[in-house]
Amino acid sequence: MSNSSNFLNDIREAKGQRVVGPNVIPNALPYVGGGLVLTALGTYGGLTVINTNPGIFMPTFIVAMIVELVLFFAARRVAEKANNSIALPLLATYSLLSGYTLSGLVYVALGTEGVGMQGIAFAALGCGVAFVFARQIGSNLSEQDGLALRAIQHYLGHRSMKNTLIYTELSPNAFNDFWRN
């Protein structure tokens, strides 16, 4: 393993970047939270359509599913290029459509004996609790794994993190003792 000053400087610099370290989760939380709110709004909209005009729900559901699939791949491609000004509106629309398509399941759950509003409230509480715990666990993992990936990227001389990720997936045990050397 390289122990040059450039390597050590790169590690110090990586700790302050948004892509690695403890900054990843806090920077992502507002977007994830916003996406959850938009999904809830989409679900509410879908439930409103089901209750007011049930005949149009299924055709709009099918259109929403198709658009959702297209948006998923389009937003992913744009996000990989770090073009947030385009990716965020695409992901916001995706969140709304996800909620709309989920509204059919929520409607069935509301009408199911033994589930109803209490079951939905319990599921929402479970999601909230999981989200709170995931934040702490995710922060720990991003700090450890994010810095390790940056170090391996520098060690291998890769310009792109994509190449490093592919290499470490193909050879998962190659870097078991990376930090000990």
Short mmCIF file of N, CA and C in Angstrom, two decimals:
data_model
loop_
_atom_site.label_atom_id
_atom_site.label_comp_id
_atom_site.label_asym_id
_atom_site.label_seq_id
_atom_site.Cartn_x
_atom_site.Cartn_y
_atom_site.Cartn_z
N MET A 1 0.83 -1.18 0.00
CA MET A 1 0.00 0.00 0.00
C MET A 1 0.87 1.24 0.00
N SER A 2 0.49 2.20 -0.75
CA SER A 2 1.23 3.45 -0.82
C SER A 2 1.09 4.22 0.48
N ASN A 3 2.20 4.70 1.00
CA ASN A 3 2.11 5.54 2.19
C ASN A 3 2.76 6.89 1.91
N SER A 4 2.59 7.36 0.69
CA SER A 4 3.15 8.65 0.30
C SER A 4 2.31 9.76 0.90
N SER A 5 2.86 10.95 0.90
CA SER A 5 2.13 12.09 1.44
C SER A 5 0.91 12.40 0.58
N ASN A 6 0.97 12.11 -0.73
CA ASN A 6 -0.20 12.33 -1.58
C ASN A 6 -1.36 11.46 -1.14
N PHE A 7 -1.07 10.22 -0.81
CA PHE A 7 -2.11 9.30 -0.35
C PHE A 7 -2.74 9.82 0.94
N LEU A 8 -1.92 10.20 1.89
CA LEU A 8 -2.44 10.70 3.16
C LEU A 8 -3.22 11.99 2.97
N ASN A 9 -2.75 12.85 2.10
CA ASN A 9 -3.49 14.08 1.80
C ASN A 9 -4.84 13.76 1.17
N ASP A 10 -4.86 12.77 0.27
CA ASP A 10 -6.12 12.38 -0.37
C ASP A 10 -7.12 11.88 0.66
N ILE A 11 -6.65 11.10 1.62
CA ILE A 11 -7.55 10.59 2.67
C ILE A 11 -8.08 11.76 3.50
N ARG A 12 -7.22 12.69 3.90
CA ARG A 12 -7.68 13.86 4.67
C ARG A 12 -8.70 14.66 3.88
N GLU A 13 -8.43 14.83 2.60
CA GLU A 13 -9.35 15.58 1.73
C GLU A 13 -10.68 14.85 1.57
N ALA A 14 -10.61 13.52 1.45
CA ALA A 14 -11.83 12.73 1.26
C ALA A 14 -12.76 12.83 2.45
N LYS A 15 -12.19 12.97 3.65
CA LYS A 15 -13.02 13.07 4.85
C LYS A 15 -13.95 14.27 4.80
N GLY A 16 -13.57 15.32 4.09
CA GLY A 16 -14.39 16.52 4.03
C GLY A 16 -15.35 16.55 2.85
N GLN A 17 -15.30 15.54 1.98
CA GLN A 17 -16.17 15.53 0.80
C GLN A 17 -17.55 15.00 1.14
N ARG A 18 -18.52 15.37 0.31
CA ARG A 18 -19.89 14.94 0.50
C ARG A 18 -20.07 13.46 0.16
N VAL A 19 -19.18 12.90 -0.65
CA VAL A 19 -19.38 11.55 -1.14
C VAL A 19 -18.99 10.50 -0.12
N VAL A 20 -18.12 10.85 0.80
CA VAL A 20 -17.63 9.88 1.78
C VAL A 20 -17.75 10.46 3.17
N GLY A 21 -17.50 9.60 4.14
CA GLY A 21 -17.44 10.04 5.52
C GLY A 21 -18.81 10.30 6.13
N PRO A 22 -18.81 10.92 7.30
CA PRO A 22 -20.04 11.11 8.04
C PRO A 22 -20.97 12.15 7.41
N ASN A 23 -20.54 12.84 6.37
CA ASN A 23 -21.38 13.86 5.75
C ASN A 23 -22.45 13.29 4.84
N VAL A 24 -22.29 12.06 4.39
CA VAL A 24 -23.20 11.50 3.38
C VAL A 24 -24.63 11.45 3.90
N ILE A 25 -24.84 10.84 5.05
CA ILE A 25 -26.20 10.64 5.56
C ILE A 25 -26.87 11.97 5.89
N PRO A 26 -26.24 12.87 6.65
CA PRO A 26 -26.91 14.14 6.93
C PRO A 26 -27.23 14.95 5.67
N ASN A 27 -26.38 14.86 4.67
CA ASN A 27 -26.65 15.59 3.42
C ASN A 27 -27.79 14.96 2.64
N ALA A 28 -27.96 13.65 2.76
CA ALA A 28 -29.01 12.97 2.01
C ALA A 28 -30.37 13.01 2.71
N LEU A 29 -30.38 13.16 4.03
CA LEU A 29 -31.63 13.08 4.79
C LEU A 29 -32.71 14.05 4.31
N PRO A 30 -32.39 15.32 4.05
CA PRO A 30 -33.47 16.21 3.59
C PRO A 30 -34.12 15.74 2.29
N TYR A 31 -33.32 15.16 1.41
CA TYR A 31 -33.86 14.68 0.14
C TYR A 31 -34.71 13.43 0.35
N VAL A 32 -34.25 12.54 1.20
CA VAL A 32 -35.02 11.32 1.49
C VAL A 32 -36.32 11.70 2.19
N GLY A 33 -36.24 12.60 3.17
CA GLY A 33 -37.45 13.05 3.86
C GLY A 33 -38.42 13.72 2.91
N GLY A 34 -37.90 14.55 2.03
CA GLY A 34 -38.76 15.21 1.03
C GLY A 34 -39.41 14.20 0.11
N GLY A 35 -38.65 13.17 -0.28
CA GLY A 35 -39.20 12.12 -1.13
C GLY A 35 -40.32 11.36 -0.43
N LEU A 36 -40.16 11.12 0.88
CA LEU A 36 -41.21 10.43 1.63
C LEU A 36 -42.47 11.28 1.73
N VAL A 37 -42.30 12.58 1.91
CA VAL A 37 -43.46 13.48 1.97
C VAL A 37 -44.17 13.48 0.61
N LEU A 38 -43.41 13.56 -0.47
CA LEU A 38 -44.03 13.54 -1.80
C LEU A 38 -44.72 12.21 -2.08
N THR A 39 -44.15 11.11 -1.60
CA THR A 39 -44.81 9.81 -1.75
C THR A 39 -46.13 9.79 -0.99
N ALA A 40 -46.13 10.37 0.21
CA ALA A 40 -47.38 10.45 0.99
C ALA A 40 -48.42 11.29 0.25
N LEU A 41 -47.99 12.40 -0.34
CA LEU A 41 -48.92 13.23 -1.11
C LEU A 41 -49.48 12.48 -2.32
N GLY A 42 -48.63 11.72 -3.00
CA GLY A 42 -49.08 10.91 -4.12
C GLY A 42 -50.09 9.86 -3.69
N THR A 43 -49.85 9.26 -2.52
CA THR A 43 -50.79 8.27 -1.98
C THR A 43 -52.13 8.92 -1.66
N TYR A 44 -52.07 10.09 -1.04
CA TYR A 44 -53.31 10.82 -0.73
C TYR A 44 -54.06 11.16 -2.01
N GLY A 45 -53.34 11.61 -3.03
CA GLY A 45 -53.97 11.91 -4.32
C GLY A 45 -54.62 10.68 -4.94
N GLY A 46 -53.93 9.55 -4.87
CA GLY A 46 -54.47 8.31 -5.41
C GLY A 46 -55.72 7.87 -4.66
N LEU A 47 -55.69 7.98 -3.33
CA LEU A 47 -56.88 7.64 -2.54
C LEU A 47 -58.05 8.56 -2.87
N THR A 48 -57.75 9.82 -3.12
CA THR A 48 -58.80 10.77 -3.50
C THR A 48 -59.42 10.38 -4.84
N VAL A 49 -58.59 9.99 -5.80
CA VAL A 49 -59.10 9.55 -7.11
C VAL A 49 -59.96 8.29 -6.94
N ILE A 50 -59.50 7.34 -6.14
CA ILE A 50 -60.26 6.10 -5.92
C ILE A 50 -61.63 6.41 -5.32
N ASN A 51 -61.68 7.34 -4.38
CA ASN A 51 -62.93 7.66 -3.70
C ASN A 51 -63.86 8.53 -4.54
N THR A 52 -63.32 9.43 -5.35
CA THR A 52 -64.17 10.36 -6.10
C THR A 52 -64.50 9.86 -7.50
N ASN A 53 -63.56 9.19 -8.16
CA ASN A 53 -63.79 8.73 -9.53
C ASN A 53 -63.05 7.41 -9.75
N PRO A 54 -63.57 6.33 -9.17
CA PRO A 54 -62.85 5.05 -9.23
C PRO A 54 -62.63 4.51 -10.64
N GLY A 55 -63.45 4.92 -11.59
CA GLY A 55 -63.32 4.42 -12.95
C GLY A 55 -62.04 4.84 -13.65
N ILE A 56 -61.48 5.96 -13.25
CA ILE A 56 -60.24 6.41 -13.92
C ILE A 56 -58.98 5.98 -13.19
N PHE A 57 -59.15 5.37 -12.01
CA PHE A 57 -57.95 5.02 -11.25
C PHE A 57 -57.08 4.01 -11.99
N MET A 58 -57.65 2.90 -12.46
CA MET A 58 -56.84 1.84 -13.08
C MET A 58 -56.11 2.32 -14.34
N PRO A 59 -56.77 3.04 -15.26
CA PRO A 59 -56.01 3.54 -16.42
C PRO A 59 -54.88 4.50 -16.01
N THR A 60 -55.15 5.37 -15.04
CA THR A 60 -54.09 6.29 -14.61
C THR A 60 -53.00 5.56 -13.83
N PHE A 61 -53.37 4.49 -13.15
CA PHE A 61 -52.39 3.66 -12.44
C PHE A 61 -51.41 3.05 -13.44
N ILE A 62 -51.92 2.52 -14.55
CA ILE A 62 -51.06 1.89 -15.57
C ILE A 62 -50.12 2.93 -16.18
N VAL A 63 -50.66 4.10 -16.51
CA VAL A 63 -49.82 5.18 -17.06
C VAL A 63 -48.76 5.58 -16.04
N ALA A 64 -49.17 5.71 -14.77
CA ALA A 64 -48.22 6.09 -13.71
C ALA A 64 -47.10 5.06 -13.58
N MET A 65 -47.43 3.78 -13.68
CA MET A 65 -46.40 2.72 -13.58
C MET A 65 -45.39 2.83 -14.72
N ILE A 66 -45.89 3.06 -15.92
CA ILE A 66 -44.99 3.18 -17.08
C ILE A 66 -44.09 4.39 -16.93
N VAL A 67 -44.68 5.52 -16.58
CA VAL A 67 -43.89 6.75 -16.41
C VAL A 67 -42.89 6.58 -15.26
N GLU A 68 -43.32 5.90 -14.21
CA GLU A 68 -42.43 5.65 -13.06
C GLU A 68 -41.20 4.85 -13.48
N LEU A 69 -41.39 3.82 -14.27
CA LEU A 69 -40.26 3.02 -14.75
C LEU A 69 -39.30 3.85 -15.61
N VAL A 70 -39.87 4.64 -16.51
CA VAL A 70 -39.04 5.50 -17.36
C VAL A 70 -38.27 6.51 -16.51
N LEU A 71 -38.97 7.12 -15.56
CA LEU A 71 -38.32 8.11 -14.68
C LEU A 71 -37.21 7.50 -13.85
N PHE A 72 -37.42 6.27 -13.39
CA PHE A 72 -36.40 5.62 -12.58
C PHE A 72 -35.07 5.54 -13.33
N PHE A 73 -35.12 5.04 -14.56
CA PHE A 73 -33.89 4.88 -15.32
C PHE A 73 -33.34 6.23 -15.80
N ALA A 74 -34.22 7.15 -16.15
CA ALA A 74 -33.76 8.48 -16.57
C ALA A 74 -33.10 9.21 -15.41
N ALA A 75 -33.74 9.19 -14.25
CA ALA A 75 -33.17 9.88 -13.07
C ALA A 75 -31.86 9.24 -12.65
N ARG A 76 -31.79 7.93 -12.74
CA ARG A 76 -30.54 7.24 -12.38
C ARG A 76 -29.40 7.67 -13.29
N ARG A 77 -29.68 7.73 -14.59
CA ARG A 77 -28.65 8.12 -15.56
C ARG A 77 -28.20 9.56 -15.30
N VAL A 78 -29.15 10.45 -15.05
CA VAL A 78 -28.83 11.85 -14.81
C VAL A 78 -28.07 12.00 -13.49
N ALA A 79 -28.49 11.27 -12.45
CA ALA A 79 -27.83 11.36 -11.14
C ALA A 79 -26.40 10.85 -11.21
N GLU A 80 -26.14 9.82 -12.01
CA GLU A 80 -24.78 9.30 -12.15
C GLU A 80 -23.84 10.35 -12.74
N LYS A 81 -24.40 11.27 -13.51
CA LYS A 81 -23.60 12.36 -14.08
C LYS A 81 -23.54 13.56 -13.14
N ALA A 82 -24.10 13.40 -11.92
CA ALA A 82 -24.09 14.45 -10.89
C ALA A 82 -24.78 15.72 -11.35
N ASN A 83 -25.83 15.57 -12.14
CA ASN A 83 -26.59 16.73 -12.61
C ASN A 83 -27.84 16.86 -11.74
N ASN A 84 -27.66 17.39 -10.53
CA ASN A 84 -28.74 17.46 -9.55
C ASN A 84 -29.88 18.37 -9.98
N SER A 85 -29.59 19.39 -10.76
CA SER A 85 -30.66 20.32 -11.15
C SER A 85 -31.70 19.63 -12.03
N ILE A 86 -31.32 18.56 -12.70
CA ILE A 86 -32.28 17.79 -13.49
C ILE A 86 -32.75 16.57 -12.70
N ALA A 87 -31.85 15.93 -11.95
CA ALA A 87 -32.19 14.70 -11.24
C ALA A 87 -33.24 14.94 -10.15
N LEU A 88 -33.12 16.02 -9.40
CA LEU A 88 -34.05 16.24 -8.29
C LEU A 88 -35.50 16.40 -8.72
N PRO A 89 -35.81 17.19 -9.77
CA PRO A 89 -37.21 17.23 -10.21
C PRO A 89 -37.72 15.88 -10.74
N LEU A 90 -36.83 15.12 -11.39
CA LEU A 90 -37.23 13.79 -11.86
C LEU A 90 -37.55 12.88 -10.68
N LEU A 91 -36.70 12.93 -9.66
CA LEU A 91 -36.93 12.09 -8.48
C LEU A 91 -38.15 12.55 -7.70
N ALA A 92 -38.43 13.85 -7.68
CA ALA A 92 -39.64 14.35 -7.02
C ALA A 92 -40.88 13.81 -7.72
N THR A 93 -40.88 13.85 -9.04
CA THR A 93 -42.00 13.31 -9.80
C THR A 93 -42.12 11.81 -9.57
N TYR A 94 -40.99 11.13 -9.52
CA TYR A 94 -40.98 9.69 -9.26
C TYR A 94 -41.61 9.40 -7.89
N SER A 95 -41.29 10.20 -6.88
CA SER A 95 -41.86 10.00 -5.55
C SER A 95 -43.37 10.17 -5.56
N LEU A 96 -43.85 11.20 -6.25
CA LEU A 96 -45.31 11.40 -6.35
C LEU A 96 -45.99 10.21 -7.03
N LEU A 97 -45.41 9.76 -8.13
CA LEU A 97 -45.99 8.62 -8.84
C LEU A 97 -45.92 7.34 -8.02
N SER A 98 -44.85 7.16 -7.25
CA SER A 98 -44.75 5.99 -6.38
C SER A 98 -45.90 5.97 -5.38
N GLY A 99 -46.17 7.13 -4.81
CA GLY A 99 -47.28 7.23 -3.86
C GLY A 99 -48.60 6.92 -4.53
N TYR A 100 -48.77 7.44 -5.75
CA TYR A 100 -50.01 7.20 -6.48
C TYR A 100 -50.21 5.70 -6.73
N THR A 101 -49.16 5.03 -7.14
CA THR A 101 -49.29 3.59 -7.42
C THR A 101 -49.45 2.78 -6.13
N LEU A 102 -48.93 3.27 -5.02
CA LEU A 102 -49.12 2.59 -3.73
C LEU A 102 -50.53 2.76 -3.18
N SER A 103 -51.22 3.77 -3.66
CA SER A 103 -52.54 4.08 -3.08
C SER A 103 -53.53 2.93 -3.25
N GLY A 104 -53.39 2.13 -4.28
CA GLY A 104 -54.26 0.96 -4.44
C GLY A 104 -54.10 -0.02 -3.29
N LEU A 105 -52.84 -0.28 -2.91
CA LEU A 105 -52.58 -1.17 -1.77
C LEU A 105 -53.10 -0.57 -0.47
N VAL A 106 -52.89 0.71 -0.30
CA VAL A 106 -53.36 1.38 0.91
C VAL A 106 -54.89 1.32 0.99
N TYR A 107 -55.54 1.51 -0.15
CA TYR A 107 -57.00 1.44 -0.19
C TYR A 107 -57.50 0.06 0.23
N VAL A 108 -56.86 -0.98 -0.28
CA VAL A 108 -57.23 -2.35 0.10
C VAL A 108 -56.98 -2.56 1.58
N ALA A 109 -55.85 -2.08 2.09
CA ALA A 109 -55.52 -2.23 3.52
C ALA A 109 -56.53 -1.50 4.40
N LEU A 110 -56.97 -0.33 3.97
CA LEU A 110 -57.95 0.42 4.75
C LEU A 110 -59.27 -0.33 4.87
N GLY A 111 -59.62 -1.08 3.83
CA GLY A 111 -60.88 -1.82 3.85
C GLY A 111 -60.78 -3.22 4.40
N THR A 112 -59.60 -3.65 4.77
CA THR A 112 -59.40 -5.01 5.26
C THR A 112 -59.61 -5.07 6.76
N GLU A 113 -60.45 -6.00 7.18
CA GLU A 113 -60.71 -6.15 8.61
C GLU A 113 -59.43 -6.58 9.32
N GLY A 114 -59.15 -5.96 10.43
CA GLY A 114 -57.95 -6.26 11.19
C GLY A 114 -56.75 -5.43 10.78
N VAL A 115 -56.84 -4.71 9.68
CA VAL A 115 -55.74 -3.85 9.24
C VAL A 115 -56.20 -2.41 9.41
N GLY A 116 -56.99 -1.93 8.48
CA GLY A 116 -57.56 -0.58 8.57
C GLY A 116 -56.54 0.50 8.88
N MET A 117 -57.05 1.55 9.49
CA MET A 117 -56.21 2.71 9.80
C MET A 117 -55.14 2.36 10.84
N GLN A 118 -55.48 1.48 11.79
CA GLN A 118 -54.49 1.11 12.81
C GLN A 118 -53.31 0.37 12.19
N GLY A 119 -53.58 -0.51 11.26
CA GLY A 119 -52.51 -1.25 10.59
C GLY A 119 -51.61 -0.34 9.78
N ILE A 120 -52.24 0.62 9.10
CA ILE A 120 -51.45 1.57 8.30
C ILE A 120 -50.61 2.45 9.22
N ALA A 121 -51.21 2.89 10.34
CA ALA A 121 -50.47 3.71 11.31
C ALA A 121 -49.29 2.93 11.88
N PHE A 122 -49.51 1.65 12.17
CA PHE A 122 -48.44 0.81 12.70
C PHE A 122 -47.32 0.64 11.68
N ALA A 123 -47.69 0.44 10.42
CA ALA A 123 -46.69 0.31 9.35
C ALA A 123 -45.91 1.61 9.18
N ALA A 124 -46.61 2.75 9.23
CA ALA A 124 -45.92 4.04 9.12
C ALA A 124 -44.97 4.26 10.28
N LEU A 125 -45.40 3.88 11.49
CA LEU A 125 -44.53 3.99 12.66
C LEU A 125 -43.30 3.11 12.49
N GLY A 126 -43.49 1.89 11.98
CA GLY A 126 -42.36 0.99 11.74
C GLY A 126 -41.38 1.58 10.74
N CYS A 127 -41.90 2.22 9.69
CA CYS A 127 -41.03 2.87 8.70
C CYS A 127 -40.25 4.00 9.36
N GLY A 128 -40.93 4.78 10.17
CA GLY A 128 -40.26 5.90 10.84
C GLY A 128 -39.16 5.43 11.77
N VAL A 129 -39.44 4.39 12.55
CA VAL A 129 -38.44 3.85 13.48
C VAL A 129 -37.26 3.29 12.69
N ALA A 130 -37.54 2.56 11.62
CA ALA A 130 -36.46 2.01 10.78
C ALA A 130 -35.62 3.13 10.20
N PHE A 131 -36.26 4.21 9.79
CA PHE A 131 -35.54 5.34 9.22
C PHE A 131 -34.61 5.98 10.25
N VAL A 132 -35.08 6.11 11.49
CA VAL A 132 -34.26 6.70 12.55
C VAL A 132 -33.03 5.83 12.82
N PHE A 133 -33.24 4.52 12.93
CA PHE A 133 -32.11 3.62 13.18
C PHE A 133 -31.19 3.54 11.97
N ALA A 134 -31.77 3.57 10.78
CA ALA A 134 -30.95 3.48 9.56
C ALA A 134 -30.02 4.67 9.45
N ARG A 135 -30.45 5.83 9.93
CA ARG A 135 -29.60 7.01 9.87
C ARG A 135 -28.32 6.78 10.66
N GLN A 136 -28.45 6.26 11.87
CA GLN A 136 -27.27 6.04 12.70
C GLN A 136 -26.38 4.95 12.12
N ILE A 137 -26.98 3.86 11.72
CA ILE A 137 -26.21 2.75 11.15
C ILE A 137 -25.57 3.19 9.84
N GLY A 138 -26.32 3.90 9.02
CA GLY A 138 -25.80 4.38 7.74
C GLY A 138 -24.65 5.35 7.92
N SER A 139 -24.73 6.21 8.93
CA SER A 139 -23.63 7.15 9.19
C SER A 139 -22.36 6.39 9.52
N ASN A 140 -22.48 5.38 10.36
CA ASN A 140 -21.31 4.59 10.72
C ASN A 140 -20.73 3.86 9.52
N LEU A 141 -21.59 3.26 8.71
CA LEU A 141 -21.11 2.53 7.55
C LEU A 141 -20.50 3.45 6.51
N SER A 142 -21.12 4.60 6.27
CA SER A 142 -20.57 5.49 5.25
C SER A 142 -19.22 6.03 5.67
N GLU A 143 -19.03 6.25 6.96
CA GLU A 143 -17.73 6.74 7.41
C GLU A 143 -16.67 5.68 7.21
N GLN A 144 -16.97 4.44 7.57
CA GLN A 144 -15.98 3.38 7.45
C GLN A 144 -15.78 2.96 6.00
N ASP A 145 -16.86 2.58 5.33
CA ASP A 145 -16.75 2.04 3.98
C ASP A 145 -16.41 3.11 2.95
N GLY A 146 -16.96 4.30 3.11
CA GLY A 146 -16.68 5.37 2.15
C GLY A 146 -15.21 5.72 2.12
N LEU A 147 -14.60 5.85 3.28
CA LEU A 147 -13.17 6.17 3.33
C LEU A 147 -12.34 5.01 2.81
N ALA A 148 -12.75 3.79 3.11
CA ALA A 148 -12.01 2.63 2.63
C ALA A 148 -12.05 2.57 1.11
N LEU A 149 -13.20 2.83 0.51
CA LEU A 149 -13.28 2.81 -0.95
C LEU A 149 -12.41 3.88 -1.57
N ARG A 150 -12.40 5.08 -0.98
CA ARG A 150 -11.55 6.15 -1.50
C ARG A 150 -10.07 5.75 -1.40
N ALA A 151 -9.70 5.13 -0.30
CA ALA A 151 -8.31 4.71 -0.15
C ALA A 151 -7.95 3.65 -1.18
N ILE A 152 -8.84 2.68 -1.40
CA ILE A 152 -8.59 1.63 -2.40
C ILE A 152 -8.54 2.25 -3.79
N GLN A 153 -9.43 3.20 -4.06
CA GLN A 153 -9.43 3.89 -5.36
C GLN A 153 -8.08 4.54 -5.61
N HIS A 154 -7.58 5.24 -4.60
CA HIS A 154 -6.28 5.90 -4.76
C HIS A 154 -5.17 4.87 -4.91
N TYR A 155 -5.20 3.83 -4.11
CA TYR A 155 -4.17 2.79 -4.14
C TYR A 155 -4.09 2.13 -5.52
N LEU A 156 -5.26 1.86 -6.12
CA LEU A 156 -5.30 1.22 -7.43
C LEU A 156 -5.05 2.20 -8.58
N GLY A 157 -5.12 3.49 -8.28
CA GLY A 157 -4.89 4.49 -9.30
C GLY A 157 -6.07 4.72 -10.23
N HIS A 158 -7.27 4.37 -9.78
CA HIS A 158 -8.46 4.56 -10.61
C HIS A 158 -8.90 6.02 -10.58
N ARG A 159 -9.28 6.52 -11.73
CA ARG A 159 -9.85 7.88 -11.78
C ARG A 159 -11.31 7.85 -11.36
N SER A 160 -11.99 6.80 -11.74
CA SER A 160 -13.43 6.70 -11.50
C SER A 160 -13.71 5.74 -10.34
N MET A 161 -14.60 6.18 -9.44
CA MET A 161 -15.01 5.31 -8.35
C MET A 161 -15.76 4.09 -8.89
N LYS A 162 -16.40 4.23 -10.06
CA LYS A 162 -17.11 3.11 -10.68
C LYS A 162 -16.17 1.93 -10.91
N ASN A 163 -14.97 2.21 -11.42
CA ASN A 163 -14.00 1.15 -11.67
C ASN A 163 -13.60 0.46 -10.37
N THR A 164 -13.41 1.25 -9.32
CA THR A 164 -13.04 0.68 -8.02
C THR A 164 -14.15 -0.20 -7.49
N LEU A 165 -15.41 0.26 -7.61
CA LEU A 165 -16.54 -0.54 -7.14
C LEU A 165 -16.63 -1.87 -7.90
N ILE A 166 -16.44 -1.82 -9.20
CA ILE A 166 -16.49 -3.05 -10.00
C ILE A 166 -15.36 -3.99 -9.57
N TYR A 167 -14.16 -3.45 -9.42
CA TYR A 167 -13.00 -4.26 -9.04
C TYR A 167 -13.22 -4.91 -7.68
N THR A 168 -13.72 -4.14 -6.69
CA THR A 168 -13.91 -4.70 -5.36
C THR A 168 -15.07 -5.70 -5.32
N GLU A 169 -16.06 -5.55 -6.21
CA GLU A 169 -17.13 -6.55 -6.31
C GLU A 169 -16.61 -7.85 -6.89
N LEU A 170 -15.73 -7.76 -7.89
CA LEU A 170 -15.20 -8.96 -8.53
C LEU A 170 -14.18 -9.68 -7.65
N SER A 171 -13.51 -8.92 -6.78
CA SER A 171 -12.49 -9.50 -5.89
C SER A 171 -12.77 -9.06 -4.45
N PRO A 172 -13.85 -9.53 -3.85
CA PRO A 172 -14.24 -9.02 -2.54
C PRO A 172 -13.24 -9.29 -1.42
N ASN A 173 -12.45 -10.35 -1.53
CA ASN A 173 -11.51 -10.67 -0.45
C ASN A 173 -10.12 -10.11 -0.68
N ALA A 174 -9.91 -9.45 -1.79
CA ALA A 174 -8.57 -8.96 -2.13
C ALA A 174 -8.07 -7.89 -1.16
N PHE A 175 -8.99 -7.21 -0.47
CA PHE A 175 -8.57 -6.11 0.39
C PHE A 175 -8.94 -6.34 1.85
N ASN A 176 -9.03 -7.59 2.26
CA ASN A 176 -9.38 -7.90 3.65
C ASN A 176 -8.41 -7.28 4.65
N ASP A 177 -7.13 -7.32 4.36
CA ASP A 177 -6.13 -6.78 5.27
C ASP A 177 -5.56 -5.46 4.76
N PHE A 178 -6.33 -4.74 4.01
CA PHE A 178 -5.88 -3.50 3.36
C PHE A 178 -5.31 -2.50 4.36
N TRP A 179 -5.99 -2.31 5.49
CA TRP A 179 -5.55 -1.29 6.45
C TRP A 179 -4.38 -1.77 7.30
N ARG A 180 -4.12 -3.06 7.35
CA ARG A 180 -3.02 -3.57 8.18
C ARG A 180 -1.68 -3.45 7.48
N ASN A 181 -1.68 -3.42 6.15
CA ASN A 181 -0.40 -3.36 5.41
C ASN A 181 0.13 -1.97 5.47
#
